[in-house]
Amino acid sequence: MSVEGIVRIPLERFEDERGWFCELRRESILPNPTVQTNVSFSRQGVIRGLHFHERGQDDLFACLQGTARVVVLDRATGATFTEDIGDENPVALYIPGRHAHGFEALTDLLFVYHVTEEYDAAHPDEQGIPWDDPRVKGLWSTATPTLSARDQQA
């Protein structure tokens, strides 16, 4: 089984003695335009998610520094997708919001999310599924993650 709607975008890094440059997002290749960008720093062992969006917020994930394991669950079919992205595998992943999605920090990491809906604190559109749901539990590298209070209660 595969997870419908995921778009995998290889990121080409142009390196020289100064460092590297990379084009991260090109709206013309995305299924829907992004309207907000969020950045997070996570320490090794943190899992953020699994989250999904009833109103349809899609996410474009990229790991800017370090390595993250992205896990996606198609809630309708039970199909799963996982890929380690970041320093050794520079790709961005476009994930439809109807799928439960999250990531694990395999190293300390800097992560960016481009999203297709602006966050509305009065009416947040973020639902949760436990990180250790039997359909995905075996996909993580840790059995004892660091979680937010909200993710612990999912």
XYZ file of N, CA, C and O in Angstrom:
616
model
N 0.846 -1.196 0.000
C 0.000 0.000 0.000
C 0.883 1.248 0.000
O 1.961 1.237 0.560
N 0.371 2.296 -0.579
C 1.071 3.573 -0.537
C 0.124 4.621 0.018
O -1.074 4.421 0.087
N 0.690 5.737 0.432
C -0.105 6.827 0.987
C -0.341 7.839 -0.118
O 0.600 8.464 -0.623
N -1.613 7.994 -0.509
C -1.986 8.869 -1.611
C -1.715 10.338 -1.283
O -2.004 10.805 -0.184
N -1.182 11.046 -2.255
C -1.047 12.492 -2.156
C 0.287 13.007 -1.669
O 0.541 14.207 -1.731
N 1.160 12.128 -1.174
C 2.479 12.609 -0.740
C 3.295 12.947 -1.978
O 3.361 12.172 -2.936
N 3.914 14.126 -1.959
C 4.795 14.546 -3.045
C 6.200 14.644 -2.466
O 6.434 15.360 -1.491
N 7.116 13.895 -3.066
C 8.515 13.889 -2.625
C 9.308 14.789 -3.554
O 9.319 14.563 -4.770
N 9.952 15.810 -3.000
C 10.662 16.801 -3.798
C 12.149 16.765 -3.447
O 12.541 17.228 -2.367
N 12.991 16.200 -4.308
C 14.432 16.224 -4.039
C 14.922 17.675 -3.993
O 14.515 18.506 -4.803
N 15.766 17.955 -3.041
C 16.336 19.294 -2.899
C 17.793 19.242 -3.336
O 18.570 18.428 -2.837
N 18.148 20.087 -4.282
C 19.514 20.116 -4.784
C 20.305 21.174 -4.035
O 19.935 22.355 -4.032
N 21.371 20.737 -3.403
C 22.244 21.669 -2.686
C 23.415 22.046 -3.582
O 24.065 21.188 -4.173
N 23.664 23.346 -3.660
C 24.804 23.866 -4.400
C 25.831 24.299 -3.356
O 25.580 25.244 -2.600
N 26.950 23.569 -3.308
C 27.941 23.794 -2.262
C 29.204 24.418 -2.821
O 29.598 24.155 -3.955
N 29.832 25.262 -1.992
C 31.165 25.771 -2.277
C 31.841 26.030 -0.935
O 31.319 25.616 0.113
N 32.945 26.731 -0.947
C 33.713 26.951 0.282
C 32.934 27.755 1.334
O 33.259 27.716 2.515
N 31.893 28.454 0.928
C 31.106 29.265 1.868
C 30.058 28.454 2.602
O 29.567 28.847 3.654
N 29.642 27.314 2.014
C 28.551 26.519 2.571
C 27.692 25.989 1.442
O 28.222 25.514 0.438
N 26.370 26.102 1.568
C 25.486 25.613 0.518
C 24.254 26.494 0.371
O 23.912 27.258 1.261
N 23.609 26.350 -0.795
C 22.370 27.040 -1.134
C 21.411 25.988 -1.665
O 21.808 25.048 -2.351
N 20.106 26.174 -1.363
C 19.111 25.208 -1.812
C 17.775 25.915 -2.015
O 17.351 26.704 -1.164
N 17.131 25.638 -3.134
C 15.758 26.097 -3.334
C 14.850 25.132 -2.579
O 14.856 23.941 -2.828
N 14.057 25.659 -1.659
C 13.255 24.817 -0.773
C 11.816 24.645 -1.237
O 11.220 23.594 -1.056
N 11.254 25.676 -1.827
C 9.829 25.618 -2.185
C 9.606 26.340 -3.499
O 10.067 27.450 -3.689
N 8.865 25.698 -4.388
C 8.437 26.318 -5.635
C 6.942 26.048 -5.743
O 6.513 24.924 -5.958
N 6.139 27.089 -5.567
C 4.685 26.944 -5.509
C 4.107 26.248 -6.736
O 3.134 25.509 -6.638
N 4.715 26.446 -7.903
C 4.154 25.891 -9.133
C 4.158 24.365 -9.163
O 3.428 23.772 -9.953
N 4.938 23.704 -8.313
C 4.939 22.245 -8.313
C 4.129 21.648 -7.155
O 3.979 20.432 -7.078
N 3.602 22.507 -6.283
C 2.832 22.018 -5.140
C 1.354 21.898 -5.495
O 0.819 22.713 -6.244
N 0.658 20.912 -4.929
C -0.779 20.771 -5.189
C -1.598 21.980 -4.743
O -2.596 22.325 -5.375
N -1.182 22.635 -3.647
C -1.871 23.822 -3.124
C -0.831 24.827 -2.653
O 0.223 24.433 -2.150
N -1.106 26.119 -2.770
C -0.131 27.122 -2.336
C -0.009 27.169 -0.817
O -0.977 26.957 -0.098
N 1.194 27.451 -0.339
C 1.419 27.597 1.098
C 1.265 29.058 1.483
O 1.540 29.958 0.689
N 0.807 29.296 2.728
C 0.529 30.662 3.162
C 1.209 31.035 4.481
O 1.166 32.189 4.894
N 1.817 30.062 5.144
C 2.489 30.333 6.416
C 3.675 29.397 6.528
O 3.615 28.251 6.090
N 4.769 29.883 7.122
C 5.957 29.066 7.334
C 6.279 29.053 8.812
O 6.307 30.087 9.469
N 6.527 27.838 9.332
C 6.872 27.643 10.741
C 8.206 26.915 10.809
O 8.498 26.059 9.971
N 9.000 27.234 11.828
C 10.290 26.591 12.041
C 10.326 26.082 13.470
O 9.866 26.763 14.394
N 10.844 24.868 13.657
C 11.012 24.342 15.007
C 12.417 23.782 15.168
O 13.031 23.320 14.205
N 12.897 23.832 16.393
C 14.137 23.161 16.780
C 13.731 22.033 17.708
O 12.926 22.244 18.624
N 14.232 20.846 17.468
C 13.918 19.697 18.316
C 15.201 18.992 18.713
O 16.105 18.823 17.892
N 15.247 18.582 19.946
C 16.382 17.801 20.434
C 16.187 16.329 20.068
O 15.066 15.862 19.903
N 17.290 15.619 19.946
C 17.249 14.201 19.610
C 16.292 13.472 20.552
O 16.295 13.699 21.755
N 15.431 12.612 19.974
C 14.497 11.816 20.762
C 13.105 12.402 20.868
O 12.192 11.757 21.376
N 12.919 13.630 20.372
C 11.597 14.258 20.378
C 10.767 13.701 19.231
O 11.267 13.532 18.122
N 9.496 13.411 19.513
C 8.525 13.122 18.467
C 7.479 14.215 18.509
O 6.948 14.529 19.583
N 7.206 14.809 17.358
C 6.136 15.806 17.212
C 5.055 15.177 16.330
O 5.265 14.935 15.163
N 3.911 14.936 16.920
C 2.814 14.324 16.178
C 2.366 13.056 16.860
O 2.851 12.724 17.929
N 1.483 12.409 16.249
C 0.922 12.509 14.914
C -0.244 13.487 14.913
O -1.108 13.423 15.791
N -0.299 14.367 13.922
C -1.347 15.368 13.786
C -2.042 15.203 12.443
O -1.451 14.708 11.494
N -3.288 15.641 12.387
C -3.993 15.728 11.108
C -4.932 16.910 11.165
O -5.202 17.453 12.237
N -5.422 17.332 10.000
C -6.203 18.562 9.882
C -7.517 18.267 9.165
O -7.519 17.966 7.975
N -8.620 18.382 9.865
C -9.947 18.112 9.293
C -10.311 19.098 8.187
O -10.980 18.744 7.239
N -9.890 20.366 8.329
C -10.249 21.387 7.347
C -9.279 21.434 6.170
O -9.429 22.259 5.283
N -8.267 20.587 6.184
C -7.456 20.445 4.986
C -6.138 21.167 4.928
O -5.631 21.398 3.838
N -5.536 21.537 6.050
C -4.209 22.154 5.990
C -3.182 21.114 5.565
O -2.983 20.116 6.241
N -2.533 21.334 4.444
C -1.454 20.471 3.992
C -0.131 21.041 4.492
O -0.018 22.247 4.760
N 0.870 20.182 4.604
C 2.185 20.593 5.095
C 3.261 20.241 4.080
O 3.195 19.180 3.450
N 4.247 21.111 3.952
C 5.470 20.815 3.216
C 6.580 20.779 4.251
O 6.915 21.807 4.847
N 7.115 19.586 4.526
C 8.143 19.373 5.548
C 9.522 19.395 4.914
O 9.739 18.798 3.850
N 10.477 20.012 5.607
C 11.885 19.909 5.229
C 12.726 20.025 6.489
O 12.400 20.793 7.396
N 13.774 19.245 6.551
C 14.714 19.298 7.661
C 15.913 20.116 7.201
O 16.617 19.708 6.272
N 16.131 21.264 7.828
C 17.182 22.178 7.398
C 18.553 21.789 7.923
O 19.570 22.067 7.289
N 18.578 21.170 9.113
C 19.848 20.740 9.706
C 19.566 19.561 10.617
O 18.608 19.589 11.391
N 20.367 18.515 10.498
C 20.158 17.305 11.273
C 19.375 16.294 10.455
O 19.290 16.386 9.228
N 18.779 15.314 11.152
C 18.023 14.264 10.478
C 16.727 13.998 11.214
O 16.722 13.822 12.435
N 15.633 13.953 10.450
C 14.296 13.684 10.992
C 13.712 12.460 10.318
O 13.907 12.255 9.115
N 12.975 11.675 11.080
C 12.198 10.575 10.507
C 10.754 11.054 10.402
O 10.100 11.294 11.415
N 10.253 11.175 9.190
C 8.869 11.571 8.947
C 8.027 10.305 8.877
O 8.396 9.342 8.205
N 6.898 10.332 9.588
C 5.965 9.198 9.591
C 4.588 9.728 9.206
O 4.137 10.741 9.744
N 3.945 9.042 8.247
C 2.619 9.427 7.769
C 1.713 8.206 7.826
O 2.113 7.112 7.424
N 0.493 8.416 8.309
C -0.514 7.371 8.376
C -1.737 7.814 7.592
O -2.322 8.859 7.888
N -2.114 7.037 6.576
C -3.361 7.283 5.856
C -4.471 6.759 6.758
O -4.625 5.547 6.936
N -5.233 7.659 7.340
C -6.258 7.271 8.318
C -7.369 6.446 7.676
O -8.017 5.651 8.352
N -7.583 6.599 6.377
C -8.657 5.864 5.704
C -8.275 4.418 5.402
O -9.091 3.512 5.571
N -7.023 4.201 4.973
C -6.623 2.859 4.539
C -5.705 2.146 5.517
O -5.522 0.930 5.407
N -5.072 2.887 6.420
C -4.088 2.292 7.321
C -2.704 2.195 6.716
O -1.762 1.747 7.371
N -2.530 2.629 5.458
C -1.214 2.612 4.818
C -0.290 3.597 5.531
O -0.744 4.613 6.064
N 0.996 3.274 5.536
C 1.970 4.150 6.180
C 3.088 4.504 5.210
O 3.339 3.812 4.224
N 3.757 5.612 5.532
C 4.907 6.086 4.779
C 5.909 6.578 5.798
O 5.532 7.227 6.783
N 7.165 6.306 5.581
C 8.214 6.869 6.425
C 9.460 7.113 5.595
O 9.745 6.371 4.647
N 10.163 8.187 5.921
C 11.436 8.492 5.266
C 12.266 9.354 6.200
O 11.736 10.253 6.862
N 13.561 9.070 6.258
C 14.496 9.907 7.008
C 14.971 10.999 6.066
O 15.477 10.708 4.973
N 14.787 12.264 6.482
C 15.162 13.396 5.638
C 16.103 14.316 6.402
O 16.117 14.334 7.629
N 16.902 15.070 5.664
C 17.810 16.028 6.290
C 19.179 15.993 5.659
O 19.316 15.903 4.436
N 20.206 16.034 6.511
C 21.578 16.185 6.035
C 21.976 15.154 4.984
O 22.574 15.506 3.965
N 21.658 13.888 5.189
C 22.071 12.827 4.273
C 21.066 12.590 3.153
O 21.380 11.918 2.167
N 19.861 13.100 3.313
C 18.804 12.897 2.313
C 17.998 14.192 2.193
O 16.920 14.318 2.772
N 18.519 15.163 1.455
C 17.838 16.463 1.363
C 16.625 16.408 0.429
O 16.755 16.532 -0.783
N 15.468 16.182 1.026
C 14.207 16.203 0.290
C 13.181 16.964 1.110
O 13.294 17.094 2.328
N 12.169 17.465 0.425
C 10.993 18.037 1.081
C 9.839 17.079 0.809
O 9.791 16.428 -0.237
N 8.911 16.987 1.762
C 7.759 16.104 1.620
C 6.482 16.913 1.781
O 6.270 17.549 2.817
N 5.646 16.880 0.744
C 4.333 17.528 0.787
C 3.337 16.473 1.268
O 3.211 15.403 0.660
N 2.626 16.780 2.356
C 1.746 15.806 2.992
C 0.338 16.381 3.103
O 0.134 17.396 3.778
N -0.632 15.753 2.460
C -2.021 16.204 2.619
C -2.447 16.111 4.080
O -2.171 15.116 4.766
N -3.131 17.140 4.555
C -3.487 17.241 5.964
C -4.457 16.200 6.472
O -4.575 16.010 7.679
N -5.146 15.507 5.572
C -6.084 14.473 6.027
C -5.347 13.277 6.610
O -5.911 12.482 7.352
N -4.056 13.131 6.250
C -3.238 12.043 6.780
C -2.626 12.474 8.110
O -2.209 13.629 8.276
N -2.549 11.543 9.057
C -1.837 11.816 10.309
C -0.339 11.831 9.991
O 0.158 10.968 9.266
N 0.362 12.821 10.506
C 1.766 12.987 10.166
C 2.538 13.542 11.349
O 1.978 14.226 12.214
N 3.807 13.238 11.389
C 4.677 13.740 12.446
C 6.113 13.407 12.103
O 6.405 12.839 11.052
N 6.999 13.773 13.019
C 8.400 13.447 12.786
C 9.110 13.216 14.110
O 8.675 13.690 15.162
N 10.190 12.460 14.019
C 11.065 12.174 15.147
C 12.419 12.805 14.876
O 12.952 12.685 13.762
N 12.977 13.454 15.886
C 14.316 14.016 15.767
C 15.334 12.899 16.009
O 15.527 12.458 17.143
N 15.956 12.416 14.925
C 16.992 11.392 15.060
C 18.297 11.991 15.546
O 19.155 11.289 16.080
N 18.444 13.310 15.330
C 19.549 14.111 15.860
C 18.901 15.414 16.326
O 17.720 15.653 16.063
N 19.643 16.282 16.997
C 19.141 17.643 17.180
C 18.901 18.188 15.775
O 19.716 17.956 14.865
N 17.781 18.888 15.582
C 17.480 19.310 14.218
C 16.706 20.620 14.153
O 16.059 21.034 15.103
N 16.814 21.238 12.989
C 16.059 22.431 12.637
C 15.120 22.024 11.511
O 15.564 21.495 10.481
N 13.821 22.256 11.715
C 12.786 21.732 10.824
C 11.886 22.867 10.390
O 11.567 23.754 11.187
N 11.467 22.847 9.127
C 10.571 23.885 8.607
C 9.307 23.231 8.073
O 9.356 22.146 7.500
N 8.166 23.889 8.324
C 6.872 23.437 7.820
C 6.274 24.608 7.055
O 6.026 25.659 7.636
N 6.009 24.436 5.790
C 5.224 25.399 5.022
C 3.812 24.826 5.015
O 3.631 23.636 4.703
N 2.807 25.637 5.345
C 1.444 25.121 5.475
C 0.482 25.894 4.583
O 0.724 27.048 4.235
N -0.615 25.228 4.218
C -1.563 25.811 3.271
C -2.686 26.596 3.937
O -3.518 27.165 3.237
N -2.719 26.641 5.264
C -3.709 27.428 5.998
C -3.014 28.170 7.127
O -2.130 27.609 7.784
N -3.415 29.415 7.370
C -2.865 30.146 8.500
C -3.426 29.581 9.792
O -4.592 29.188 9.863
N -2.603 29.562 10.828
C -3.035 29.055 12.129
C -4.047 30.019 12.745
O -3.838 31.226 12.751
N -5.127 29.485 13.255
C -6.171 30.267 13.910
C -6.291 29.761 15.347
O -6.891 28.712 15.592
N -5.719 30.485 16.291
C -5.709 30.053 17.696
C -7.116 29.901 18.264
O -7.351 29.077 19.144
N -8.078 30.686 17.756
C -9.459 30.591 18.242
C -10.144 29.318 17.745
O -11.057 28.814 18.395
N -9.721 28.818 16.593
C -10.320 27.612 16.006
C -9.221 26.741 15.394
O -9.158 26.585 14.176
N -8.350 26.178 16.245
C -7.252 25.386 15.684
C -7.774 24.133 14.979
O -8.761 23.540 15.397
N -7.121 23.792 13.894
C -7.491 22.609 13.111
C -6.366 21.597 13.237
O -5.672 21.298 12.273
N -6.155 21.111 14.441
C -5.112 20.120 14.634
C -5.634 19.036 15.558
O -5.908 19.279 16.725
N -5.798 17.856 14.996
C -6.267 16.690 15.724
C -5.064 15.779 15.948
O -4.056 15.898 15.261
N -5.187 14.850 16.885
C -4.050 13.991 17.181
C -4.381 12.515 17.218
O -5.513 12.116 17.502
N -3.380 11.731 16.920
C -3.379 10.279 17.071
C -2.124 9.962 17.873
O -1.060 10.533 17.614
N -2.205 9.050 18.834
C -1.014 8.746 19.640
C 0.172 8.291 18.795
O 0.011 7.551 17.823
N 1.340 8.726 19.187
C 2.574 8.360 18.485
C 2.760 6.844 18.479
O 3.356 6.296 17.565
N 2.209 6.170 19.511
C 2.403 4.723 19.627
C 1.184 3.926 19.167
O 1.002 2.770 19.555
N 0.367 4.533 18.314
C -0.735 3.804 17.686
C -0.134 2.546 17.042
O 0.935 2.614 16.430
N -0.777 1.397 17.185
C -0.200 0.150 16.663
C 0.147 0.188 15.173
O 1.042 -0.534 14.727
N -0.518 1.035 14.401
C -0.240 1.105 12.960
C 1.104 1.757 12.651
O 1.649 1.575 11.564
N 1.648 2.541 13.596
C 2.901 3.256 13.336
C 3.972 3.033 14.389
O 5.122 3.434 14.180
N 3.630 2.425 15.500
C 4.574 2.308 16.627
C 5.931 1.759 16.205
O 6.969 2.237 16.645
N 5.948 0.769 15.330
C 7.202 0.162 14.908
C 8.021 0.983 13.934
O 9.135 0.596 13.593
N 7.511 2.122 13.492
C 8.228 2.953 12.522
C 9.204 3.932 13.166
O 10.101 4.447 12.503
N 9.005 4.222 14.449
C 9.892 5.161 15.152
C 11.171 4.440 15.582
O 11.173 3.229 15.762
N 12.237 5.184 15.825
C 13.488 4.558 16.277
C 13.547 4.463 17.801
O 14.397 3.763 18.327
N 12.666 5.153 18.505
C 12.688 5.159 19.960
C 11.372 4.626 20.517
O 10.321 4.782 19.896
N 11.456 4.003 21.687
C 10.258 3.566 22.407
C 9.969 4.488 23.582
O 8.963 4.323 24.273
N 10.852 5.467 23.808
C 10.694 6.396 24.934
C 10.936 7.830 24.462
O 11.906 8.468 24.858
N 10.049 8.360 23.608
C 10.266 9.709 23.067
C 9.981 10.801 24.092
O 9.279 10.584 25.075
N 10.504 11.960 23.797
C 10.123 13.177 24.501
C 8.928 13.750 23.736
O 9.017 13.939 22.522
N 7.827 14.013 24.452
C 6.578 14.467 23.830
C 6.073 15.734 24.498
O 6.321 15.954 25.695
N 5.340 16.532 23.754
C 4.632 17.676 24.351
C 3.468 17.142 25.171
O 3.018 15.994 24.984
N 2.932 17.962 26.059
C 1.763 17.563 26.861
C 0.589 17.210 25.954
O -0.126 16.226 26.187
N 0.388 17.984 24.905
C -0.703 17.736 23.976
C -0.535 16.402 23.276
O -1.487 15.626 23.125
N 0.697 16.096 22.820
C 0.923 14.821 22.130
C 0.814 13.645 23.092
O 0.415 12.554 22.692
N 1.132 13.843 24.364
C 0.972 12.777 25.362
C -0.507 12.440 25.546
O -0.850 11.307 25.849
N -1.386 13.417 25.377
C -2.816 13.221 25.593
C -3.570 12.794 24.338
O -4.757 12.528 24.413
N -2.893 12.728 23.209
C -3.556 12.382 21.944
C -4.214 11.007 22.032
O -3.749 10.124 22.703
